Amino acid sequence: MTVVTRFAPSPTGRLHVGNIRTALVCWLAARAAGGHFMLRLDDTDRARSTEEFVDAIRADLGWLGLVPDGEVRQSDRFALYERAFETLHAAGRVYPCYESEEELSIRRKVALGRGLPPIYDRAALKLSAEERQALEADGIRPHWRFRLDAKPIEWTDLVRGPQHFEGAALSDPVIRRADGSWLYLLPSVIDDIDMKVSHVVRGEDHVANTAIQLQMFEALGAAVPQFAHMALLVGTDGKLSKREGAIGVGQLRDQGIEPQAMLGLLARLGTSEPVVAVAAIAELIEGFAFAHMGRAPARFDPAELTQLNAKTLHLLPYEAVRERLPEGISEAAWLAIRPNLTTLVDAAEGWAMIEGPVPAPAFEAEDKAFCARAAAIAETLDWSADPWGQLVGALKAETGRKGRALFLPLRQALTGRDHGPEMAALLPLIGRDRAVARLSA
Ligand code: GLU
């Protein structure tokens, strides 16, 4: 069996933390099995779906590196849905209903008032052909429901384990509106069959939908795929806040978060495996297994993301970042700057310490003299062999300074800052001429 997964966002917004995680797990499951990862655009809601969001979703997946092997759009597939609908109609698995929203809402309240579950009473199933004709003659167009079989519904979820629902306890779902438009449930099943989806991976908010959809697969004579319902993402204190939940690709980019960091974190959140920094997302494939995913909510912490971003940058080779670095940064400069970065944006600061101009510190006379002495020594050093080690060695021996008193004025004079990358890595890149000039400034 070829593993086929699909990521099925509605193009009604940008991708955010929750659906980036779903996309990632779909991608990992497909890649780990040498299968296919498909993008399905759930754009049956014509009012809320836009071309802009379609393009944004493609671009966001591209930026993340989760490139699909193919794409389908639900709005291209209405003929397919119509055919399946006819099949179900002929088999008596869909039926027309004429109740208004108000009527249904009153009936639900009555049922609840009597302590009964608020499920649809199937009144429409009892209508005679004449009664239906009379309603339609009055101008009432029907919406359609799927008739569930009153039997147990069971599956073994790849994340949640054995699942059990009673068909009799569920409401026949509306699958099509009176204007002919489709609700999510049935088209999704028709597509999953047509696309030969082997694994449906999505959030646990869809578990009850799965119970219904399993009967739809059966009613259409199709084999059922495997299901994996991921535990919800939560924030640092309980529910994922609006702000955390809305973190999307645009914002990650603006904050200087690398895709490898975002995906590295999301791949392991809520799993039994530790979060590790990776230089390329392909490294996440090997450790992937649905069995590692827990049922408990997965906690998303933006601070953890920032930390992982730093660790990720420290691994990235020059080639991976070259195009995004300030003009002129060499590989050696990148390697010197890299260990101090939290985001790539900070590389400009590291580069400024090398290239200058650096602000001259306001030194007291004593430090001024110390730096002047350092400048004189710097002139004489062999710059091809650890000039920093030679410089501080000589200064220490000559002045007796050590620790902060030895290092800080040199760093301040050479870089214009109190903190930064290792001086041993920076100094060869600053070079003799600039070093001498800065120390004597
Ligand atoms: N468009 C649906 C959603 O975003 C897809 C659910 C599914 O994966 O079946 O919730």
Coordinates of C-alpha atoms and ligand atoms in Angstrom, one line a residue:
M1 CA 0.0 0.0 0.0
T2 CA 1.3 3.5 -0.9
V3 CA 0.9 5.9 2.0
V4 CA -1.0 8.9 0.9
T5 CA -1.7 11.8 3.3
R6 CA -3.5 15.1 2.6
F7 CA -3.4 18.4 4.3
A8 CA -6.8 20.0 3.8
P9 CA -6.9 23.6 4.9
S10 CA -9.7 25.9 4.0
P11 CA -8.3 29.0 2.2
T12 CA -10.1 31.3 4.6
G13 CA -6.9 32.5 6.3
R14 CA -3.1 32.1 6.6
L15 CA -1.6 28.9 8.1
H16 CA -1.1 29.2 11.8
V17 CA 0.6 27.1 14.5
G18 CA -2.2 24.4 14.7
N19 CA -2.5 23.7 11.0
I20 CA 1.2 24.0 10.4
R21 CA 1.5 21.1 12.8
T22 CA -1.1 19.1 10.9
A23 CA 0.7 19.8 7.6
L24 CA 4.0 18.8 9.1
V25 CA 2.7 15.5 10.5
C26 CA 1.0 14.7 7.1
W27 CA 4.3 15.4 5.4
L28 CA 6.3 13.4 7.9
A29 CA 4.0 10.4 7.7
A30 CA 4.2 10.4 3.9
R31 CA 8.0 10.9 3.7
A32 CA 8.7 8.3 6.4
A33 CA 6.9 5.7 4.3
G34 CA 8.1 6.9 0.9
G35 CA 4.5 7.9 0.1
H36 CA 2.7 11.0 -1.2
F37 CA 1.8 14.2 0.6
M38 CA -1.1 16.0 -1.0
L39 CA -2.5 19.5 -0.6
R40 CA -6.3 19.6 -0.7
L41 CA -7.9 23.1 -0.7
D42 CA -11.2 22.9 1.0
D43 CA -12.8 25.8 -0.8
T44 CA -16.4 24.8 -1.0
D45 CA -17.3 27.8 1.1
R46 CA -17.1 30.3 -1.8
A47 CA -18.0 33.2 0.3
R48 CA -15.1 32.9 2.7
S49 CA -12.4 31.3 0.5
T50 CA -10.2 33.6 -1.4
E51 CA -7.5 33.3 -4.1
E52 CA -5.2 35.4 -2.0
F53 CA -5.3 32.8 0.8
V54 CA -4.8 30.0 -1.7
D55 CA -1.6 31.6 -2.9
A56 CA -0.6 32.4 0.7
I57 CA -1.1 28.7 1.7
R58 CA 1.1 27.5 -1.2
A59 CA 3.7 30.1 -0.4
D60 CA 3.7 29.3 3.3
L61 CA 4.1 25.6 2.7
G62 CA 7.0 26.4 0.3
W63 CA 8.7 28.6 2.9
L64 CA 8.3 25.8 5.5
G65 CA 9.7 23.3 3.1
L66 CA 6.5 21.1 3.2
V67 CA 6.1 20.9 -0.5
P68 CA 3.2 18.8 -1.7
D69 CA 3.4 16.2 -4.3
G70 CA 0.1 17.3 -5.8
E71 CA -2.8 19.6 -5.2
V72 CA -6.6 19.3 -5.6
R73 CA -9.3 21.9 -5.1
Q74 CA -12.7 21.0 -3.9
S75 CA -14.3 23.7 -6.1
D76 CA -13.0 21.8 -9.2
R77 CA -14.8 18.6 -8.1
F78 CA -18.5 19.3 -7.8
A79 CA -19.3 16.8 -10.6
L80 CA -17.6 14.1 -8.6
Y81 CA -19.6 15.0 -5.5
E82 CA -22.8 15.1 -7.5
R83 CA -22.2 11.5 -8.7
A84 CA -21.5 10.2 -5.2
F85 CA -24.6 12.0 -4.0
E86 CA -26.7 10.3 -6.6
T87 CA -25.3 6.9 -5.5
L88 CA -26.2 7.6 -1.9
H89 CA -29.6 9.0 -2.9
A90 CA -30.4 5.8 -4.9
A91 CA -29.4 3.7 -1.9
G92 CA -31.6 5.8 0.5
R93 CA -28.6 7.0 2.5
V94 CA -29.4 10.7 1.9
Y95 CA -32.8 12.3 2.4
P96 CA -34.4 15.7 1.9
C97 CA -35.4 17.7 4.9
Y98 CA -37.6 20.8 5.0
E99 CA -37.3 22.2 8.5
S100 CA -36.2 25.8 9.1
E101 CA -33.3 26.7 11.5
E102 CA -35.9 28.0 14.0
E103 CA -37.9 24.8 13.9
L104 CA -34.8 22.7 14.5
S105 CA -33.6 24.9 17.3
I106 CA -37.0 24.7 19.1
R107 CA -37.0 20.9 18.8
R108 CA -33.5 20.7 20.2
K109 CA -34.6 22.7 23.2
V110 CA -37.6 20.6 23.7
A111 CA -35.4 17.4 23.6
L112 CA -32.9 18.9 26.0
G113 CA -35.8 20.0 28.3
R114 CA -36.9 16.4 28.5
G115 CA -33.4 15.2 29.2
L116 CA -33.0 13.6 25.8
P117 CA -30.0 14.1 23.5
P118 CA -30.6 16.9 21.0
I119 CA -30.4 14.6 18.0
Y120 CA -32.4 15.1 14.8
D121 CA -35.7 13.2 15.1
R122 CA -35.8 12.2 11.5
A123 CA -39.3 13.7 11.0
A124 CA -38.4 14.3 7.3
L125 CA -37.9 10.6 6.8
K126 CA -41.5 10.0 7.7
L127 CA -42.9 12.5 5.1
S128 CA -44.9 10.9 2.2
A129 CA -44.2 11.8 -1.4
E130 CA -47.3 14.0 -1.4
E131 CA -46.2 15.9 1.7
R132 CA -42.8 16.5 0.1
Q133 CA -44.4 17.7 -3.1
A134 CA -46.7 20.0 -1.2
L135 CA -43.7 21.6 0.7
E136 CA -41.8 22.1 -2.5
A137 CA -44.9 23.5 -4.2
D138 CA -44.8 26.1 -1.3
G139 CA -41.4 27.1 -2.5
I140 CA -39.4 25.2 0.2
R141 CA -36.3 23.7 -1.1
P142 CA -34.9 20.8 0.9
H143 CA -31.5 20.5 2.5
W144 CA -30.1 17.0 2.7
R145 CA -29.0 14.7 5.5
F146 CA -27.0 11.6 5.6
R147 CA -28.9 8.7 7.2
L148 CA -26.6 7.0 9.8
D149 CA -27.0 3.3 10.5
A150 CA -27.9 2.6 14.1
K151 CA -24.9 0.4 14.8
P152 CA -21.7 0.6 16.7
I153 CA -18.9 2.5 14.9
E154 CA -15.4 1.5 15.8
W155 CA -11.8 2.1 14.7
T156 CA -8.4 2.0 16.1
D157 CA -7.0 5.5 16.0
L158 CA -3.2 5.7 15.4
V159 CA -2.9 8.2 18.2
R160 CA -6.0 7.7 20.4
G161 CA -6.2 3.9 20.2
P162 CA -9.6 2.1 20.1
Q163 CA -12.5 4.4 19.5
H164 CA -16.2 3.6 19.9
F165 CA -19.3 5.5 19.0
E166 CA -23.0 4.4 18.7
G167 CA -24.6 5.3 15.4
A168 CA -28.0 5.6 17.2
A169 CA -26.6 8.3 19.5
L170 CA -25.5 10.6 16.6
S171 CA -27.6 13.1 14.7
D172 CA -27.9 12.5 10.9
P173 CA -25.7 15.2 9.7
V174 CA -26.7 17.9 7.1
I175 CA -24.4 17.3 4.1
R176 CA -25.9 19.8 1.6
R177 CA -27.7 23.1 2.0
A178 CA -30.9 24.1 0.3
D179 CA -29.0 26.1 -2.3
G180 CA -27.1 23.0 -3.3
S181 CA -23.8 23.9 -1.7
W182 CA -21.8 21.3 0.2
L183 CA -20.9 21.1 3.8
Y184 CA -17.5 19.7 4.7
L185 CA -18.3 16.1 5.7
L186 CA -19.2 14.3 2.5
P187 CA -16.9 16.0 0.0
S188 CA -14.0 15.2 2.3
V189 CA -14.9 11.5 2.2
I190 CA -15.4 11.5 -1.6
D191 CA -12.0 13.2 -2.1
D192 CA -10.3 10.8 0.3
I193 CA -11.6 7.9 -1.7
D194 CA -10.8 9.4 -5.0
M195 CA -7.3 10.5 -3.9
K196 CA -6.6 7.1 -2.4
V197 CA -5.8 8.7 0.9
S198 CA -4.4 6.0 3.2
H199 CA -4.0 8.1 6.4
V200 CA -6.3 10.9 7.5
V201 CA -4.3 13.0 9.9
R202 CA -6.0 15.9 11.7
G203 CA -6.8 17.4 15.0
E204 CA -8.9 15.7 17.6
D205 CA -11.7 18.2 17.1
H206 CA -12.6 15.9 14.2
V207 CA -13.0 12.7 16.1
A208 CA -16.8 12.8 16.1
N209 CA -16.8 13.7 12.3
T210 CA -14.8 10.5 11.8
A211 CA -17.5 8.4 13.3
I212 CA -19.9 9.8 10.7
Q213 CA -17.4 9.7 7.9
L214 CA -16.7 6.0 8.5
Q215 CA -20.3 5.2 7.6
M216 CA -20.0 7.4 4.5
F217 CA -16.9 5.4 3.3
E218 CA -18.9 2.2 3.8
A219 CA -22.0 3.6 2.1
L220 CA -19.9 4.5 -0.9
G221 CA -18.4 1.0 -1.0
A222 CA -14.9 2.2 -0.2
A223 CA -12.2 0.8 2.1
V224 CA -11.7 3.1 5.1
P225 CA -8.3 4.8 5.6
Q226 CA -6.4 4.9 8.9
F227 CA -7.1 7.8 11.2
A228 CA -4.7 9.7 13.4
H229 CA -6.3 12.5 15.5
M230 CA -3.7 14.6 17.1
A231 CA -4.2 16.0 20.6
L232 CA -4.9 19.7 20.7
L233 CA -2.2 22.3 21.1
V234 CA -2.4 24.4 24.2
G235 CA -0.6 27.5 25.3
T236 CA 1.7 28.0 28.3
D237 CA -1.2 28.5 30.6
G238 CA -4.0 26.3 29.4
K239 CA -5.8 27.0 26.1
L240 CA -3.8 28.3 23.2
S241 CA -4.4 32.0 23.4
K242 CA -5.7 33.9 20.4
R243 CA -2.3 35.5 20.0
E244 CA -0.3 32.2 20.3
G245 CA -2.8 30.4 18.1
A246 CA -2.6 33.0 15.4
I247 CA 1.1 32.8 15.1
G248 CA 1.5 32.2 11.4
V249 CA 4.2 31.9 8.8
G250 CA 4.2 35.7 8.2
Q251 CA 4.8 36.5 11.8
L252 CA 7.4 33.7 12.3
R253 CA 9.3 35.1 9.4
D254 CA 9.1 38.7 10.7
Q255 CA 10.4 37.5 14.1
G256 CA 13.3 35.8 12.4
I257 CA 12.2 32.2 13.2
E258 CA 13.7 29.6 10.9
P259 CA 11.3 27.0 9.4
Q260 CA 13.6 24.2 10.8
A261 CA 13.0 25.6 14.3
M262 CA 9.3 25.9 14.0
L263 CA 8.9 22.4 12.5
G264 CA 11.5 20.9 14.8
L265 CA 9.5 22.1 17.8
L266 CA 6.1 21.1 16.3
A267 CA 7.4 17.6 15.3
R268 CA 8.1 16.7 18.9
L269 CA 5.5 18.6 20.9
G270 CA 3.2 16.2 22.6
T271 CA 5.4 13.2 21.7
S272 CA 7.6 10.9 23.7
E273 CA 10.7 12.2 21.8
P274 CA 12.9 15.1 22.9
V275 CA 12.9 18.4 21.0
V276 CA 16.2 18.6 19.1
A277 CA 17.5 21.3 16.7
V278 CA 17.9 20.2 13.1
A279 CA 19.7 21.9 10.2
A280 CA 17.2 20.4 7.7
I281 CA 13.7 19.2 8.2
A282 CA 14.5 15.9 6.4
E283 CA 16.3 15.0 9.7
L284 CA 12.9 14.9 11.4
I285 CA 11.6 12.1 9.2
E286 CA 13.6 9.3 10.7
G287 CA 12.3 9.7 14.3
F288 CA 8.7 10.0 13.2
A289 CA 6.1 7.5 14.3
F290 CA 2.4 7.9 15.2
A291 CA 3.1 5.7 18.2
H292 CA 5.3 8.5 19.7
M293 CA 2.3 10.9 19.7
G294 CA 0.5 11.2 23.1
R295 CA -3.1 11.8 23.8
A296 CA -2.4 14.6 26.3
P297 CA -2.6 18.2 25.0
A298 CA 0.7 19.4 23.5
R299 CA 2.0 22.6 25.1
F300 CA 3.3 25.3 22.7
D301 CA 5.6 27.8 24.3
P302 CA 6.9 30.7 22.1
A303 CA 9.9 31.0 24.5
E304 CA 10.9 27.4 23.7
L305 CA 10.6 28.3 20.0
T306 CA 13.0 31.2 20.4
Q307 CA 15.5 28.9 22.2
L308 CA 15.3 26.3 19.5
N309 CA 15.7 28.9 16.9
A310 CA 19.1 29.9 18.4
K311 CA 20.2 26.3 18.5
T312 CA 19.0 25.8 14.9
L313 CA 21.0 28.7 13.7
H314 CA 24.1 27.4 15.4
L315 CA 23.9 24.4 13.2
L316 CA 23.1 26.0 9.8
P317 CA 25.9 25.9 7.3
Y318 CA 26.8 28.9 5.2
E319 CA 25.1 27.7 2.1
A320 CA 21.8 27.5 4.0
V321 CA 21.8 31.2 4.9
R322 CA 24.1 32.8 2.4
E323 CA 21.3 34.5 0.5
R324 CA 19.8 36.1 3.5
L325 CA 23.0 37.4 5.1
P326 CA 24.2 41.0 4.8
E327 CA 26.3 41.6 1.7
G328 CA 29.9 40.5 2.0
I329 CA 29.7 38.1 4.9
S330 CA 32.2 35.3 4.2
E331 CA 31.9 31.7 5.4
A332 CA 34.5 32.3 8.1
A333 CA 32.6 35.4 9.3
W334 CA 29.4 33.3 9.4
L335 CA 31.0 30.6 11.4
A336 CA 32.4 33.2 13.9
I337 CA 29.1 35.0 14.2
R338 CA 26.7 32.0 14.2
P339 CA 27.2 30.8 17.8
N340 CA 25.9 34.1 19.2
L341 CA 22.7 34.4 17.2
T342 CA 19.1 34.0 18.3
T343 CA 17.8 35.1 14.9
L344 CA 19.5 35.6 11.6
V345 CA 18.6 39.3 11.7
D346 CA 21.3 39.7 14.4
A347 CA 23.9 38.6 12.0
A348 CA 24.1 42.2 10.8
E349 CA 25.2 43.2 14.2
G350 CA 27.9 40.6 14.3
W351 CA 29.0 41.6 10.8
A352 CA 29.2 45.3 11.9
M353 CA 31.7 44.2 14.7
I354 CA 33.9 42.9 11.9
E355 CA 33.4 45.4 9.2
G356 CA 33.0 48.5 11.3
P357 CA 32.9 51.3 11.7
V358 CA 32.7 50.6 15.4
P359 CA 31.9 53.3 18.0
A360 CA 35.0 54.3 20.0
P361 CA 34.4 53.7 23.8
A362 CA 34.9 56.5 26.3
F363 CA 37.9 55.0 28.2
E364 CA 39.6 56.3 31.3
A365 CA 43.3 57.1 30.9
E366 CA 44.4 53.8 32.2
D367 CA 42.4 51.7 29.7
K368 CA 43.4 54.1 27.0
A369 CA 47.0 53.4 27.7
F370 CA 46.3 49.7 27.9
C371 CA 44.7 49.7 24.5
A372 CA 47.5 51.8 23.0
R373 CA 49.9 49.1 24.2
A374 CA 47.6 46.4 22.7
A375 CA 47.7 48.3 19.4
A376 CA 51.5 48.3 19.4
I377 CA 51.6 44.5 20.2
A378 CA 49.0 43.9 17.5
E379 CA 51.3 45.4 14.9
T380 CA 53.9 42.7 15.6
L381 CA 51.7 39.6 15.7
D382 CA 51.7 36.7 13.3
W383 CA 48.1 37.1 12.1
S384 CA 47.9 33.7 10.6
A385 CA 48.1 31.9 14.0
D386 CA 45.6 32.8 16.8
P387 CA 46.3 36.5 17.0
W388 CA 43.9 36.8 20.0
G389 CA 45.7 34.2 22.0
Q390 CA 49.0 35.9 21.3
L391 CA 47.6 39.3 22.1
V392 CA 46.1 38.5 25.5
G393 CA 49.1 36.3 26.4
A394 CA 51.5 39.2 25.8
L395 CA 49.3 41.8 27.5
K396 CA 48.7 39.6 30.5
A397 CA 52.4 39.0 31.0
E398 CA 53.3 42.6 30.5
T399 CA 50.5 44.3 32.6
G400 CA 49.4 41.6 35.0
R401 CA 45.8 42.3 34.1
K402 CA 43.5 39.3 34.0
G403 CA 39.8 38.4 33.6
R404 CA 37.4 41.2 32.9
A405 CA 40.1 43.9 33.2
L406 CA 42.1 42.2 30.5
F407 CA 39.3 41.2 28.1
L408 CA 36.6 43.9 28.3
P409 CA 38.5 47.0 27.2
L410 CA 39.9 45.0 24.3
R411 CA 36.5 43.8 23.2
Q412 CA 35.0 47.3 23.6
A413 CA 37.8 48.9 21.6
L414 CA 37.8 46.2 18.9
T415 CA 34.0 45.7 18.5
G416 CA 32.4 48.8 20.1
R417 CA 30.3 46.5 22.2
D418 CA 30.4 44.8 25.6
H419 CA 29.2 41.4 24.2
G420 CA 29.5 39.4 21.1
P421 CA 31.0 36.4 19.4
E422 CA 34.2 34.8 20.7
M423 CA 37.0 37.3 20.2
A424 CA 39.3 34.5 19.1
A425 CA 37.0 34.0 16.1
L426 CA 36.4 37.7 15.4
L427 CA 39.9 39.1 15.6
P428 CA 41.4 37.3 12.6
L429 CA 38.4 38.5 10.6
I430 CA 38.8 42.1 11.8
G431 CA 42.4 41.9 10.6
R432 CA 45.6 43.7 11.6
D433 CA 44.9 47.1 10.1
R434 CA 41.4 47.6 11.5
A435 CA 42.4 46.1 14.8
V436 CA 45.4 48.5 15.2
A437 CA 43.3 51.4 14.2
R438 CA 40.5 50.6 16.6
L439 CA 42.8 49.9 19.5
S440 CA 44.5 53.2 19.1
A441 CA 41.4 55.3 18.4
Ligands
GLU1 N1 -10.9 21.6 6.0 C1 -11.0 20.8 7.2 C2 -10.4 21.5 8.3 O1 -9.5 22.4 8.1 C3 -10.2 19.5 6.9 C4 -10.4 18.5 7.9 C5 -9.8 17.2 7.5 O2 -8.5 17.1 7.5 O3 -10.5 16.3 7.1 O4 -10.8 21.3 9.5

